[in-house]
Every structure is written in C-alpha cells, then in structure tokens.
Amino acid sequence: MSHFETDAIRIQNRSNEREHSSPIYLTSSFTFESAEEARAMFADEIPGNIYSRYANPNSSELIAKVCAAEGTEDGIATASGMAAMFGSIAALLQQGDHILASRSLFGSTHQLLTRVFPKWGITSTYGDISDYLNWEKLVQPNTKMLFLETPSNPGLEIIDLEWAGKFAAAHNLILVVDNCFATPYLQQPAKWGTHIVTHSATKYIDGQGRVLGGLILGKQELMKEVQFFTRHTGPSISPFNAWVLTKSLETLAVRMDRHCENALKIAQYFEGNPELDGVKYPFLPSHPQHHLAKKQMKAGGGIITLTLKGGLARAQRFIDQLEMISITPNLGDSRSIVTHPASTTHSKLSTEERARVGISDGLIRLSVGLEHHEDILRDVERAIEKSK
Ligand SMILES: *Cc1c(COP(=O)(O)O)cnc(C)c1O
C-alpha cells in the first residue's frame, strides 16, 4: 500500500460512469442479472452488493480506506461509535464470558459494561491504568476480552499497546482498542497485536461535527463473526454519512497535523500558569507516560486538559467567560470545544470514582480546533483571568 495520505485520497470505488468524486449510492437494494446470480451472491459464492443493511458502495469505500490506514484486514461501518463498541463485544462474546477493561472508558461504553451486558450474563472487571502492569490478578478463567482506550477520555492516560498485545496473547484474550482519540493517523493498534480496533468516526474522522458514524476493524476471521452479527441486527451506517466520512478521510492527515500542532503550542503556553493546578498533554515531557506516547503515537493528539485552581465553581465561571470556544459535548471538531467532565459527561460517577480516572472538579477538557492558535490561546487566557 501507499502512504497514509495517498490511500486516504486515492482508494475509491469508481463506477462505470467514470466520476472523479465518489457519488452517494442512495439505494436500499441492488439488482441481480438472474435468479442464479441472486442465489450465488446470497450463498457468498460470488462477491457483490445485495442489500444496504449488509453493504453499500459508500460504506465499502469507507472501510477500505480505514483498513489501509489501520493495517487491518476487514471491517464494518456502523451508524454511530456506540453501535461499533456494542457490536464488537456482542458479536464475539456470549453468556458467561468476562471482560477485563481499563477503568477510564468513554461514558456510554461504561454503561454498556455495567448496565447492558450483565443483563445477558456478560460481566466485566475494571483495572486501573496506573497499575496495569499488575493486571494478571484480574484475569479470570472465563475472561475472553481485554477492552482498552488509549489515550483515555478525558484523563489522557496512555496504556502501553505493546504490553497489551503480549498480555492478550499470553492469556488468549481478544484485544479490543477504541482508537477514537488518536485516529489511525497517529496510532495503529493492530501493529502491536490488537485484534479489533473500534472508532467513533463522529469525532476526528468527520472532524467537522456533522455526522455520526462508527467502525469495527480487524482480522478476517473475527470480522466474519462481527459481520454476521451486524448484518442481522442492523446498525448499518447510512450511505450519506459513509460518503461524508470517506471525503473527510481525504483531509484527516492535514487536519490532525494542525490539531496536534495547535494543541502542543497551547499546552506549552499554559504549563506553569499560576492559576492552574496542571496542564496535561501526551507530548509534554511532564506527562507521566510521555515516553509511551512518543513510542506509539506520531503526535500528541488534539485534546488537552487544564485543571483550574478553585474547583467546580471556578471551572464553571471559566467556561461562562469564554467568548469563542464552544460549549458542546463533541470533540475532534474544526471548532475548539470545551467540556467540564465533572458536571456533565462524568457527573453520574461519585467524586471518588472520578478521582480514580483522573477527573477533579476543576478539570477542563479542551478539544483544540483548527482556528489560529493565538485566538484559541487568547480566549482561554482571558477566561482564566476573568474567572478569578
Ligand atoms: C464519542 C466516543 C464514543 C461514542 O461514539 P458515538 O459516535 O458518539 O456513538 C466512543 N468512544 C470514544 C472514545 C468517544 O470519544
């Protein structure tokens, strides 16, 4: 395969119309030349589109591009990131199985593991990222899957993917990594022995806050199980959303370069600010797992956290003083976005539970956008001053 940038632009399902940009295939089903061709396609004897719940040229193009980027064999695209998280677990596990997961997980993934899967007899145990070298003791005889997120949301903790690949192989576990924060441009978990890579394509892959989408990618034999599950349970992505996401992939590399460049400049600028208890960014040498971030990521990503002195009230005053940066739950957008996890995304957790995943009351998550870094910086600086 060619370089990331080239594949993301040049992989294309060109039709007989010789179009330059891919069209949107708004069709529920596809036609057959004969009864025999219909029979053979349903029997998987010959390839071809049958019905858009199974596959559609737009979702196939999206999957081909992301597989090239991640170094995975096959995949499926789903209507949202959560459909991908759910599908990757539900398709591969059964009643009585157990999941070992990192405690710092996306909020809805936490709900899946603690409220949804237990209804079907699939249980899970959390391990602390700060202690992952001691996770041996958390493996049970029925543990079948290791589910990780790195960098984590919003604590930006990093797990050693090389360690994770070896740990999963030693215990015969299916290793699933939610690669949403890093994107395949910055990190390819499959290189380190990850079996299944999942994405919320809603974030950086779209990158402009327009559509929802998700991806499950991995080895062919596992993807066969996942495809069976999704074909018959129906979390398919719409052709329109898949089309938006394939076009977005064409600019992912240049966008990520700028997100990372802006984020690093802002993190460096605010580090040591007397109004802050800390600035966290994977590519700052002060990050506790800086060496790991350097080892497995091409750059530090677009998310930084700032911890304001003065706790919850100060954090809320700070947000109210921002003039440009948006207050909204999304991330990975061209527009800079601020979130206060303790009062929003992680408000259902107790103070102790939040502390265990690195969320203090003064913590602000900043998704650094593509505006000029000086304008982002000025907005944050002004709000820090005015919230005193
Ligand atoms: C947003 C997000 C998800 C869920 O994706 P949706 O597209 O919102 O369903 C899962 N994991 C992480 C890390 C996310 O940031």
mmCIF file of C-alpha atoms and ligand atoms in Angstrom:
data_model
loop_
_atom_site.group_PDB
_atom_site.id
_atom_site.type_symbol
_atom_site.label_atom_id
_atom_site.label_comp_id
_atom_site.label_asym_id
_atom_site.label_seq_id
_atom_site.Cartn_x
_atom_site.Cartn_y
_atom_site.Cartn_z
ATOM 1 C CA MET A 1 0.000 0.000 0.000
ATOM 2 C CA SER A 2 0.987 3.617 -0.470
ATOM 3 C CA HIS A 3 1.391 6.217 2.266
ATOM 4 C CA PHE A 4 -1.487 7.064 4.628
ATOM 5 C CA GLU A 5 -2.251 10.382 2.886
ATOM 6 C CA THR A 6 -2.345 8.801 -0.570
ATOM 7 C CA ASP A 7 -4.548 5.841 0.378
ATOM 8 C CA ALA A 8 -6.975 8.120 2.221
ATOM 9 C CA ILE A 9 -7.428 10.075 -1.011
ATOM 10 C CA ARG A 10 -6.981 7.509 -3.776
ATOM 11 C CA ILE A 11 -8.817 4.385 -2.583
ATOM 12 C CA GLN A 12 -12.105 4.652 -4.430
ATOM 13 C CA ASN A 13 -14.988 2.552 -5.795
ATOM 14 C CA ARG A 14 -15.209 4.152 -9.243
ATOM 15 C CA SER A 15 -18.337 3.205 -11.195
ATOM 16 C CA ASN A 16 -18.812 2.791 -14.963
ATOM 17 C CA GLU A 17 -19.792 6.484 -15.112
ATOM 18 C CA ARG A 18 -16.068 7.396 -14.610
ATOM 19 C CA GLU A 19 -16.888 10.027 -11.959
ATOM 20 C CA HIS A 20 -13.905 11.708 -10.273
ATOM 21 C CA SER A 21 -15.508 12.199 -6.848
ATOM 22 C CA SER A 22 -17.476 9.255 -5.455
ATOM 23 C CA PRO A 23 -21.270 9.540 -5.777
ATOM 24 C CA ILE A 24 -23.727 8.765 -2.960
ATOM 25 C CA TYR A 25 -25.449 5.421 -3.502
ATOM 26 C CA LEU A 26 -28.895 6.057 -2.048
ATOM 27 C CA THR A 27 -30.340 2.643 -2.712
ATOM 28 C CA SER A 28 -31.731 0.075 -0.277
ATOM 29 C CA SER A 29 -31.011 -2.899 -2.508
ATOM 30 C CA PHE A 30 -29.082 -3.983 -5.624
ATOM 31 C CA THR A 31 -30.310 -5.870 -8.672
ATOM 32 C CA PHE A 32 -29.279 -9.295 -9.972
ATOM 33 C CA GLU A 33 -28.869 -10.389 -13.598
ATOM 34 C CA SER A 34 -30.626 -13.688 -12.926
ATOM 35 C CA ALA A 35 -32.086 -15.977 -10.326
ATOM 36 C CA GLU A 36 -28.816 -17.900 -10.378
ATOM 37 C CA GLU A 37 -26.740 -14.757 -9.666
ATOM 38 C CA ALA A 38 -29.058 -13.896 -6.752
ATOM 39 C CA ARG A 39 -28.640 -17.413 -5.346
ATOM 40 C CA ALA A 40 -24.839 -17.329 -5.682
ATOM 41 C CA MET A 41 -24.490 -13.905 -4.040
ATOM 42 C CA PHE A 42 -26.699 -14.888 -1.115
ATOM 43 C CA ALA A 43 -24.622 -18.048 -0.759
ATOM 44 C CA ASP A 44 -21.431 -15.934 -0.678
ATOM 45 C CA GLU A 45 -20.082 -17.811 -3.713
ATOM 46 C CA ILE A 46 -19.560 -14.600 -5.676
ATOM 47 C CA PRO A 47 -18.963 -11.089 -4.306
ATOM 48 C CA GLY A 48 -21.420 -8.250 -4.852
ATOM 49 C CA ASN A 49 -23.829 -5.877 -3.187
ATOM 50 C CA ILE A 50 -27.162 -7.349 -2.123
ATOM 51 C CA TYR A 51 -28.851 -5.007 0.338
ATOM 52 C CA SER A 52 -27.597 -1.866 2.097
ATOM 53 C CA ARG A 53 -28.027 -3.368 5.565
ATOM 54 C CA TYR A 54 -25.267 -5.813 4.501
ATOM 55 C CA ALA A 55 -23.025 -3.492 2.481
ATOM 56 C CA ASN A 56 -23.226 -0.430 0.254
ATOM 57 C CA PRO A 57 -20.551 1.052 -2.061
ATOM 58 C CA ASN A 58 -20.190 4.089 0.222
ATOM 59 C CA SER A 59 -19.638 2.056 3.382
ATOM 60 C CA SER A 60 -17.318 -0.329 1.481
ATOM 61 C CA GLU A 61 -15.172 2.605 0.333
ATOM 62 C CA LEU A 62 -15.009 3.967 3.890
ATOM 63 C CA ILE A 63 -13.994 0.553 5.273
ATOM 64 C CA ALA A 64 -11.330 0.027 2.587
ATOM 65 C CA LYS A 65 -9.736 3.396 3.385
ATOM 66 C CA VAL A 66 -9.719 2.926 7.157
ATOM 67 C CA CYS A 67 -8.435 -0.660 6.852
ATOM 68 C CA ALA A 68 -5.495 0.616 4.783
ATOM 69 C CA ALA A 69 -4.807 3.243 7.450
ATOM 70 C CA GLU A 70 -5.078 0.880 10.422
ATOM 71 C CA GLY A 71 -3.380 -2.096 8.780
ATOM 72 C CA THR A 72 -6.429 -4.305 9.374
ATOM 73 C CA GLU A 73 -7.857 -6.947 7.047
ATOM 74 C CA ASP A 74 -11.570 -6.179 7.052
ATOM 75 C CA GLY A 75 -14.243 -4.148 8.794
ATOM 76 C CA ILE A 76 -17.759 -2.873 9.041
ATOM 77 C CA ALA A 77 -19.112 0.656 9.382
ATOM 78 C CA THR A 78 -21.908 1.427 11.818
ATOM 79 C CA ALA A 79 -24.410 4.215 12.463
ATOM 80 C CA SER A 80 -22.515 5.547 15.498
ATOM 81 C CA GLY A 81 -19.433 4.885 17.550
ATOM 82 C CA MET A 82 -21.539 3.219 20.242
ATOM 83 C CA ALA A 83 -23.016 0.770 17.706
ATOM 84 C CA ALA A 84 -19.404 -0.193 16.963
ATOM 85 C CA MET A 85 -18.483 -0.611 20.652
ATOM 86 C CA PHE A 86 -21.649 -2.659 21.264
ATOM 87 C CA GLY A 87 -21.233 -4.756 18.106
ATOM 88 C CA SER A 88 -17.592 -5.596 18.763
ATOM 89 C CA ILE A 89 -18.486 -7.054 22.166
ATOM 90 C CA ALA A 90 -21.916 -8.559 21.445
ATOM 91 C CA ALA A 91 -20.754 -10.341 18.285
ATOM 92 C CA LEU A 92 -17.737 -12.007 19.872
ATOM 93 C CA LEU A 93 -18.825 -12.888 23.428
ATOM 94 C CA GLN A 94 -21.549 -14.992 24.928
ATOM 95 C CA GLN A 95 -23.295 -15.642 28.231
ATOM 96 C CA GLY A 96 -20.798 -16.446 30.974
ATOM 97 C CA ASP A 97 -17.881 -14.591 29.375
ATOM 98 C CA HIS A 98 -15.935 -11.908 31.206
ATOM 99 C CA ILE A 99 -14.276 -8.687 30.006
ATOM 100 C CA LEU A 100 -11.228 -7.047 31.554
ATOM 101 C CA ALA A 101 -11.311 -3.332 30.765
ATOM 102 C CA SER A 102 -9.423 -0.165 31.586
ATOM 103 C CA ARG A 103 -11.419 1.918 34.082
ATOM 104 C CA SER A 104 -11.072 5.130 32.091
ATOM 105 C CA LEU A 105 -13.618 4.469 29.361
ATOM 106 C CA PHE A 106 -15.962 6.621 27.350
ATOM 107 C CA GLY A 107 -19.158 7.180 29.415
ATOM 108 C CA SER A 108 -21.535 5.128 27.249
ATOM 109 C CA THR A 109 -19.013 2.257 26.993
ATOM 110 C CA HIS A 110 -19.004 2.220 30.808
ATOM 111 C CA GLN A 111 -22.833 1.969 30.725
ATOM 112 C CA LEU A 112 -22.623 -0.953 28.274
ATOM 113 C CA LEU A 113 -20.241 -2.883 30.514
ATOM 114 C CA THR A 114 -22.006 -2.153 33.803
ATOM 115 C CA ARG A 115 -25.717 -1.965 32.843
ATOM 116 C CA VAL A 116 -26.334 -3.622 29.459
ATOM 117 C CA PHE A 117 -24.104 -6.700 29.109
ATOM 118 C CA PRO A 118 -24.710 -8.005 32.661
ATOM 119 C CA LYS A 119 -28.372 -8.498 31.600
ATOM 120 C CA TRP A 120 -27.075 -11.179 29.213
ATOM 121 C CA GLY A 121 -24.615 -12.719 31.639
ATOM 122 C CA ILE A 122 -21.501 -10.974 30.290
ATOM 123 C CA THR A 123 -19.610 -9.416 33.191
ATOM 124 C CA SER A 124 -16.580 -7.173 33.434
ATOM 125 C CA THR A 125 -13.870 -6.002 35.799
ATOM 126 C CA TYR A 126 -12.035 -2.684 35.633
ATOM 127 C CA GLY A 127 -8.325 -2.326 36.043
ATOM 128 C CA ASP A 128 -6.593 0.938 36.845
ATOM 129 C CA ILE A 129 -4.330 2.283 34.145
ATOM 130 C CA SER A 130 -1.865 3.453 36.797
ATOM 131 C CA ASP A 131 -1.462 -0.212 37.818
ATOM 132 C CA TYR A 132 -1.802 -2.071 34.533
ATOM 133 C CA LEU A 133 1.426 -3.990 34.912
ATOM 134 C CA ASN A 134 -0.343 -5.869 37.739
ATOM 135 C CA TRP A 135 -3.452 -6.857 35.807
ATOM 136 C CA GLU A 136 -2.536 -10.578 35.875
ATOM 137 C CA LYS A 137 -4.551 -10.892 39.088
ATOM 138 C CA LEU A 138 -7.695 -9.559 37.380
ATOM 139 C CA VAL A 139 -7.816 -12.294 34.731
ATOM 140 C CA GLN A 140 -10.493 -14.931 35.478
ATOM 141 C CA PRO A 141 -10.876 -18.396 33.933
ATOM 142 C CA ASN A 142 -13.789 -17.024 31.837
ATOM 143 C CA THR A 143 -12.054 -13.789 30.742
ATOM 144 C CA LYS A 144 -12.301 -13.586 26.952
ATOM 145 C CA MET A 145 -11.689 -9.957 26.087
ATOM 146 C CA LEU A 146 -9.365 -7.088 27.015
ATOM 147 C CA PHE A 147 -11.039 -3.754 26.192
ATOM 148 C CA LEU A 148 -8.895 -0.591 26.245
ATOM 149 C CA GLU A 149 -8.977 3.088 25.365
ATOM 150 C CA THR A 150 -5.697 4.970 24.903
ATOM 151 C CA PRO A 151 -5.326 7.921 25.265
ATOM 152 C CA SER A 152 -8.242 7.823 27.688
ATOM 153 C CA ASN A 153 -11.100 10.298 27.805
ATOM 154 C CA PRO A 154 -10.733 12.767 29.463
ATOM 155 C CA GLY A 155 -7.741 11.810 31.664
ATOM 156 C CA LEU A 156 -5.369 11.348 28.674
ATOM 157 C CA GLU A 157 -3.766 8.316 30.314
ATOM 158 C CA ILE A 158 -1.701 6.133 27.988
ATOM 159 C CA ILE A 159 -1.550 2.325 28.022
ATOM 160 C CA ASP A 160 1.437 0.537 26.503
ATOM 161 C CA LEU A 161 -0.026 -1.145 23.408
ATOM 162 C CA GLU A 162 2.979 -3.443 23.046
ATOM 163 C CA TRP A 163 2.394 -4.685 26.605
ATOM 164 C CA ALA A 164 -1.356 -5.055 25.870
ATOM 165 C CA GLY A 165 -0.720 -7.130 22.741
ATOM 166 C CA LYS A 166 1.582 -9.508 24.638
ATOM 167 C CA PHE A 167 -0.747 -9.706 27.658
ATOM 168 C CA ALA A 168 -3.723 -10.574 25.433
ATOM 169 C CA ALA A 169 -1.728 -13.227 23.573
ATOM 170 C CA ALA A 170 -0.441 -14.787 26.821
ATOM 171 C CA HIS A 171 -3.987 -15.082 28.234
ATOM 172 C CA ASN A 172 -5.723 -15.902 24.954
ATOM 173 C CA LEU A 173 -7.885 -12.755 25.091
ATOM 174 C CA ILE A 174 -9.411 -10.803 22.216
ATOM 175 C CA LEU A 175 -7.794 -7.372 22.455
ATOM 176 C CA VAL A 176 -10.131 -4.501 21.512
ATOM 177 C CA VAL A 177 -8.811 -0.923 21.376
ATOM 178 C CA ASP A 178 -11.043 2.128 20.962
ATOM 179 C CA ASN A 179 -8.714 4.264 18.809
ATOM 180 C CA CYS A 180 -11.021 7.276 18.618
ATOM 181 C CA PHE A 181 -8.771 9.849 20.323
ATOM 182 C CA ALA A 182 -5.630 9.029 18.355
ATOM 183 C CA THR A 183 -7.120 8.224 14.919
ATOM 184 C CA PRO A 184 -5.273 5.803 12.586
ATOM 185 C CA TYR A 185 -3.067 8.713 11.502
ATOM 186 C CA LEU A 186 -1.399 8.929 14.922
ATOM 187 C CA GLN A 187 -1.587 5.340 16.179
ATOM 188 C CA GLN A 188 -2.247 1.883 14.669
ATOM 189 C CA PRO A 189 -3.079 -0.563 17.495
ATOM 190 C CA ALA A 190 -3.079 -3.558 15.086
ATOM 191 C CA LYS A 191 0.706 -3.119 14.743
ATOM 192 C CA TRP A 192 1.021 -4.127 18.406
ATOM 193 C CA GLY A 193 -1.188 -7.212 18.228
ATOM 194 C CA THR A 194 -4.636 -5.658 18.720
ATOM 195 C CA HIS A 195 -7.320 -7.932 17.223
ATOM 196 C CA ILE A 196 -10.169 -5.431 16.937
ATOM 197 C CA VAL A 197 -9.899 -1.647 16.512
ATOM 198 C CA THR A 198 -13.039 0.412 17.073
ATOM 199 C CA HIS A 199 -13.798 4.026 16.257
ATOM 200 C CA SER A 200 -16.302 6.721 16.791
ATOM 201 C CA ALA A 201 -15.937 8.248 13.306
ATOM 202 C CA THR A 202 -18.100 11.087 14.619
ATOM 203 C CA LYS A 203 -15.005 12.694 16.118
ATOM 204 C CA TYR A 204 -11.796 13.344 14.156
ATOM 205 C CA ILE A 205 -12.692 11.205 11.129
ATOM 206 C CA ASP A 206 -15.625 13.508 10.347
ATOM 207 C CA GLY A 207 -13.784 16.356 12.016
ATOM 208 C CA GLN A 208 -16.405 18.972 11.313
ATOM 209 C CA GLY A 209 -19.199 17.982 13.682
ATOM 210 C CA ARG A 210 -21.682 16.901 11.009
ATOM 211 C CA VAL A 211 -22.464 13.178 11.106
ATOM 212 C CA LEU A 212 -22.367 10.168 13.423
ATOM 213 C CA GLY A 213 -20.544 7.004 12.429
ATOM 214 C CA GLY A 214 -18.566 4.094 13.822
ATOM 215 C CA LEU A 215 -16.134 1.425 12.673
ATOM 216 C CA ILE A 216 -15.160 -2.091 13.734
ATOM 217 C CA LEU A 217 -11.954 -3.311 12.069
ATOM 218 C CA GLY A 218 -9.812 -6.394 12.467
ATOM 219 C CA LYS A 219 -8.730 -9.813 11.358
ATOM 220 C CA GLN A 220 -10.911 -11.529 8.750
ATOM 221 C CA GLU A 221 -11.874 -14.496 10.933
ATOM 222 C CA LEU A 222 -13.161 -12.257 13.755
ATOM 223 C CA MET A 223 -14.767 -9.837 11.319
ATOM 224 C CA LYS A 224 -16.799 -12.718 9.826
ATOM 225 C CA GLU A 225 -18.499 -13.105 13.230
ATOM 226 C CA VAL A 226 -18.954 -9.343 13.553
ATOM 227 C CA GLN A 227 -20.365 -9.069 10.020
ATOM 228 C CA PHE A 228 -22.843 -11.864 10.703
ATOM 229 C CA PHE A 229 -23.981 -10.027 13.839
ATOM 230 C CA THR A 230 -24.319 -6.589 12.241
ATOM 231 C CA ARG A 231 -25.933 -7.881 9.030
ATOM 232 C CA HIS A 232 -28.722 -9.427 11.062
ATOM 233 C CA THR A 233 -29.102 -6.861 13.850
ATOM 234 C CA GLY A 234 -28.951 -3.797 11.560
ATOM 235 C CA PRO A 235 -26.753 -0.982 12.956
ATOM 236 C CA SER A 236 -25.759 -0.038 9.370
ATOM 237 C CA ILE A 237 -24.369 3.388 8.546
ATOM 238 C CA SER A 238 -26.395 5.461 6.062
ATOM 239 C CA PRO A 239 -24.807 5.850 2.591
ATOM 240 C CA PHE A 240 -24.872 9.622 3.069
ATOM 241 C CA ASN A 241 -22.927 9.503 6.345
ATOM 242 C CA ALA A 242 -20.454 6.994 4.896
ATOM 243 C CA TRP A 243 -19.915 9.332 1.924
ATOM 244 C CA VAL A 244 -19.274 12.330 4.225
ATOM 245 C CA LEU A 245 -16.759 10.264 6.203
ATOM 246 C CA THR A 246 -14.848 8.978 3.135
ATOM 247 C CA LYS A 247 -14.496 12.560 1.893
ATOM 248 C CA SER A 248 -13.371 13.642 5.375
ATOM 249 C CA LEU A 249 -10.651 10.981 5.431
ATOM 250 C CA GLU A 250 -9.020 12.727 2.475
ATOM 251 C CA THR A 251 -8.085 15.604 4.802
ATOM 252 C CA LEU A 252 -7.517 13.685 8.050
ATOM 253 C CA ALA A 253 -3.710 13.848 7.872
ATOM 254 C CA VAL A 254 -3.517 17.610 7.308
ATOM 255 C CA ARG A 255 -6.207 18.278 9.886
ATOM 256 C CA MET A 256 -4.534 16.095 12.526
ATOM 257 C CA ASP A 257 -1.173 17.749 11.914
ATOM 258 C CA ARG A 258 -2.730 21.133 12.684
ATOM 259 C CA HIS A 259 -4.822 19.865 15.643
ATOM 260 C CA CYS A 260 -1.642 18.429 17.188
ATOM 261 C CA GLU A 261 0.484 21.494 16.423
ATOM 262 C CA ASN A 262 -2.121 23.852 17.952
ATOM 263 C CA ALA A 263 -2.646 21.612 20.992
ATOM 264 C CA LEU A 264 1.081 21.374 21.726
ATOM 265 C CA LYS A 265 1.524 25.162 21.462
ATOM 266 C CA ILE A 266 -1.399 25.789 23.819
ATOM 267 C CA ALA A 267 -0.278 23.120 26.305
ATOM 268 C CA GLN A 268 3.255 24.593 26.353
ATOM 269 C CA TYR A 269 1.926 28.134 26.762
ATOM 270 C CA PHE A 270 -0.251 27.355 29.798
ATOM 271 C CA GLU A 271 2.103 24.920 31.547
ATOM 272 C CA GLY A 272 3.219 26.584 34.780
ATOM 273 C CA ASN A 273 0.394 29.182 34.769
ATOM 274 C CA PRO A 274 -0.152 30.095 38.469
ATOM 275 C CA GLU A 275 -3.955 29.876 38.102
ATOM 276 C CA LEU A 276 -3.717 26.211 37.079
ATOM 277 C CA ASP A 277 -3.013 23.043 39.050
ATOM 278 C CA GLY A 278 -1.748 21.402 35.909
ATOM 279 C CA VAL A 279 -1.801 21.008 32.151
ATOM 280 C CA LYS A 280 -1.883 17.529 30.653
ATOM 281 C CA TYR A 281 -0.934 16.651 27.095
ATOM 282 C CA PRO A 282 0.691 13.375 25.938
ATOM 283 C CA PHE A 283 3.549 15.143 24.123
ATOM 284 C CA LEU A 284 4.522 17.399 27.055
ATOM 285 C CA PRO A 285 7.577 15.903 28.821
ATOM 286 C CA SER A 286 5.704 16.427 32.122
ATOM 287 C CA HIS A 287 3.033 13.860 31.107
ATOM 288 C CA PRO A 288 3.544 10.757 33.304
ATOM 289 C CA GLN A 289 3.544 8.407 30.274
ATOM 290 C CA HIS A 290 5.273 10.777 27.868
ATOM 291 C CA HIS A 291 7.764 8.059 26.811
ATOM 292 C CA LEU A 292 4.904 5.691 25.896
ATOM 293 C CA ALA A 293 3.069 8.383 23.965
ATOM 294 C CA LYS A 294 6.278 9.031 21.992
ATOM 295 C CA LYS A 295 6.718 5.314 21.365
ATOM 296 C CA GLN A 296 3.256 4.554 19.999
ATOM 297 C CA MET A 297 1.860 7.864 18.736
ATOM 298 C CA LYS A 298 3.078 10.013 15.868
ATOM 299 C CA ALA A 299 2.000 13.198 17.717
ATOM 300 C CA GLY A 300 0.098 14.057 20.889
ATOM 301 C CA GLY A 301 -3.440 14.453 19.507
ATOM 302 C CA GLY A 302 -5.844 17.355 19.731
ATOM 303 C CA ILE A 303 -7.067 17.115 23.324
ATOM 304 C CA ILE A 304 -5.510 18.800 26.340
ATOM 305 C CA THR A 305 -6.736 19.120 29.901
ATOM 306 C CA LEU A 306 -6.340 22.138 32.165
ATOM 307 C CA THR A 307 -7.017 21.932 35.894
ATOM 308 C CA LEU A 308 -8.166 25.249 37.299
ATOM 309 C CA LYS A 309 -7.460 26.232 40.873
ATOM 310 C CA GLY A 310 -10.766 26.784 42.695
ATOM 311 C CA GLY A 311 -12.654 23.592 41.798
ATOM 312 C CA LEU A 312 -16.120 23.284 40.344
ATOM 313 C CA ALA A 313 -17.275 26.894 40.758
ATOM 314 C CA ARG A 314 -14.122 28.271 39.135
ATOM 315 C CA ALA A 315 -14.351 25.792 36.259
ATOM 316 C CA GLN A 316 -17.934 26.826 35.556
ATOM 317 C CA ARG A 317 -17.063 30.540 35.774
ATOM 318 C CA PHE A 318 -14.193 29.910 33.347
ATOM 319 C CA ILE A 319 -16.493 28.260 30.814
ATOM 320 C CA ASP A 320 -19.010 31.108 31.067
ATOM 321 C CA GLN A 321 -16.265 33.650 30.312
ATOM 322 C CA LEU A 322 -15.186 32.041 27.018
ATOM 323 C CA GLU A 323 -16.158 34.122 24.014
ATOM 324 C CA MET A 324 -15.193 31.953 21.039
ATOM 325 C CA ILE A 325 -14.711 28.353 22.185
ATOM 326 C CA SER A 326 -17.943 26.310 22.013
ATOM 327 C CA ILE A 327 -19.620 24.612 24.971
ATOM 328 C CA THR A 328 -20.800 21.307 23.498
ATOM 329 C CA PRO A 329 -20.204 17.602 24.206
ATOM 330 C CA ASN A 330 -18.499 16.726 20.903
ATOM 331 C CA LEU A 331 -14.736 16.649 20.297
ATOM 332 C CA GLY A 332 -12.389 16.413 17.343
ATOM 333 C CA ASP A 333 -14.110 19.258 15.516
ATOM 334 C CA SER A 334 -12.516 22.055 13.474
ATOM 335 C CA ARG A 335 -14.015 24.350 16.143
ATOM 336 C CA SER A 336 -12.404 24.374 19.580
ATOM 337 C CA ILE A 337 -14.683 22.880 22.214
ATOM 338 C CA VAL A 338 -14.610 22.977 25.980
ATOM 339 C CA THR A 339 -16.200 20.426 28.341
ATOM 340 C CA HIS A 340 -16.397 20.241 32.126
ATOM 341 C CA PRO A 341 -16.480 16.456 32.731
ATOM 342 C CA ALA A 342 -17.285 16.596 36.480
ATOM 343 C CA SER A 343 -20.617 18.385 35.901
ATOM 344 C CA THR A 344 -21.549 16.831 32.525
ATOM 345 C CA THR A 345 -20.145 13.662 30.888
ATOM 346 C CA HIS A 346 -18.961 12.129 34.180
ATOM 347 C CA SER A 347 -21.498 13.642 36.607
ATOM 348 C CA LYS A 348 -23.084 10.218 37.271
ATOM 349 C CA LEU A 349 -19.840 8.991 38.864
ATOM 350 C CA SER A 350 -19.120 9.659 42.540
ATOM 351 C CA THR A 351 -16.298 12.056 43.462
ATOM 352 C CA GLU A 352 -14.101 9.046 44.374
ATOM 353 C CA GLU A 353 -14.893 7.266 41.096
ATOM 354 C CA ARG A 354 -13.992 10.421 39.211
ATOM 355 C CA ALA A 355 -10.759 10.772 41.156
ATOM 356 C CA ARG A 356 -9.782 7.207 40.166
ATOM 357 C CA VAL A 357 -9.984 8.140 36.487
ATOM 358 C CA GLY A 358 -8.195 11.458 36.969
ATOM 359 C CA ILE A 359 -11.175 13.821 36.876
ATOM 360 C CA SER A 360 -11.024 16.524 39.526
ATOM 361 C CA ASP A 361 -13.708 19.204 39.928
ATOM 362 C CA GLY A 362 -11.516 21.840 38.296
ATOM 363 C CA LEU A 363 -10.632 19.743 35.230
ATOM 364 C CA ILE A 364 -11.452 21.244 31.827
ATOM 365 C CA ARG A 365 -11.205 19.204 28.615
ATOM 366 C CA LEU A 366 -10.208 21.327 25.665
ATOM 367 C CA SER A 367 -10.614 19.860 22.186
ATOM 368 C CA VAL A 368 -8.256 22.119 20.289
ATOM 369 C CA GLY A 369 -9.670 23.096 16.910
ATOM 370 C CA LEU A 370 -8.230 24.408 13.691
ATOM 371 C CA GLU A 371 -8.675 28.135 14.410
ATOM 372 C CA HIS A 372 -5.430 30.155 14.627
ATOM 373 C CA HIS A 373 -3.700 29.040 17.831
ATOM 374 C CA GLU A 374 -3.293 32.647 19.040
ATOM 375 C CA ASP A 375 -7.062 33.176 19.004
ATOM 376 C CA ILE A 376 -7.705 29.972 20.970
ATOM 377 C CA LEU A 377 -4.966 30.924 23.390
ATOM 378 C CA ARG A 378 -6.309 34.440 23.901
ATOM 379 C CA ASP A 379 -9.853 33.156 24.592
ATOM 380 C CA VAL A 380 -8.574 30.693 27.229
ATOM 381 C CA GLU A 381 -6.246 33.250 28.810
ATOM 382 C CA ARG A 382 -8.959 35.903 29.058
ATOM 383 C CA ALA A 383 -11.382 33.402 30.659
ATOM 384 C CA ILE A 384 -8.744 32.298 33.189
ATOM 385 C CA GLU A 385 -8.231 35.935 34.215
ATOM 386 C CA LYS A 386 -11.934 36.853 34.308
ATOM 387 C CA SER A 387 -12.910 33.746 36.332
ATOM 388 C CA LYS A 388 -10.535 34.559 39.208
HETATM 389 C C1 LIG B 1 -17.638 9.663 21.217
HETATM 390 C C2 LIG B 1 -16.945 8.438 21.615
HETATM 391 C C3 LIG B 1 -17.576 7.183 21.503
HETATM 392 C C4 LIG B 1 -19.018 7.032 21.041
HETATM 393 O O1 LIG B 1 -19.190 7.429 19.725
HETATM 394 P P1 LIG B 1 -20.565 7.991 19.114
HETATM 395 O O2 LIG B 1 -20.236 8.208 17.684
HETATM 396 O O3 LIG B 1 -20.919 9.222 19.868
HETATM 397 O O4 LIG B 1 -21.612 6.932 19.315
HETATM 398 C C5 LIG B 1 -16.852 6.077 21.875
HETATM 399 N N1 LIG B 1 -15.589 6.170 22.335
HETATM 400 C C6 LIG B 1 -14.960 7.353 22.470
HETATM 401 C C7 LIG B 1 -13.556 7.395 22.974
HETATM 402 C C8 LIG B 1 -15.603 8.528 22.106
HETATM 403 O O5 LIG B 1 -14.968 9.708 22.244
#
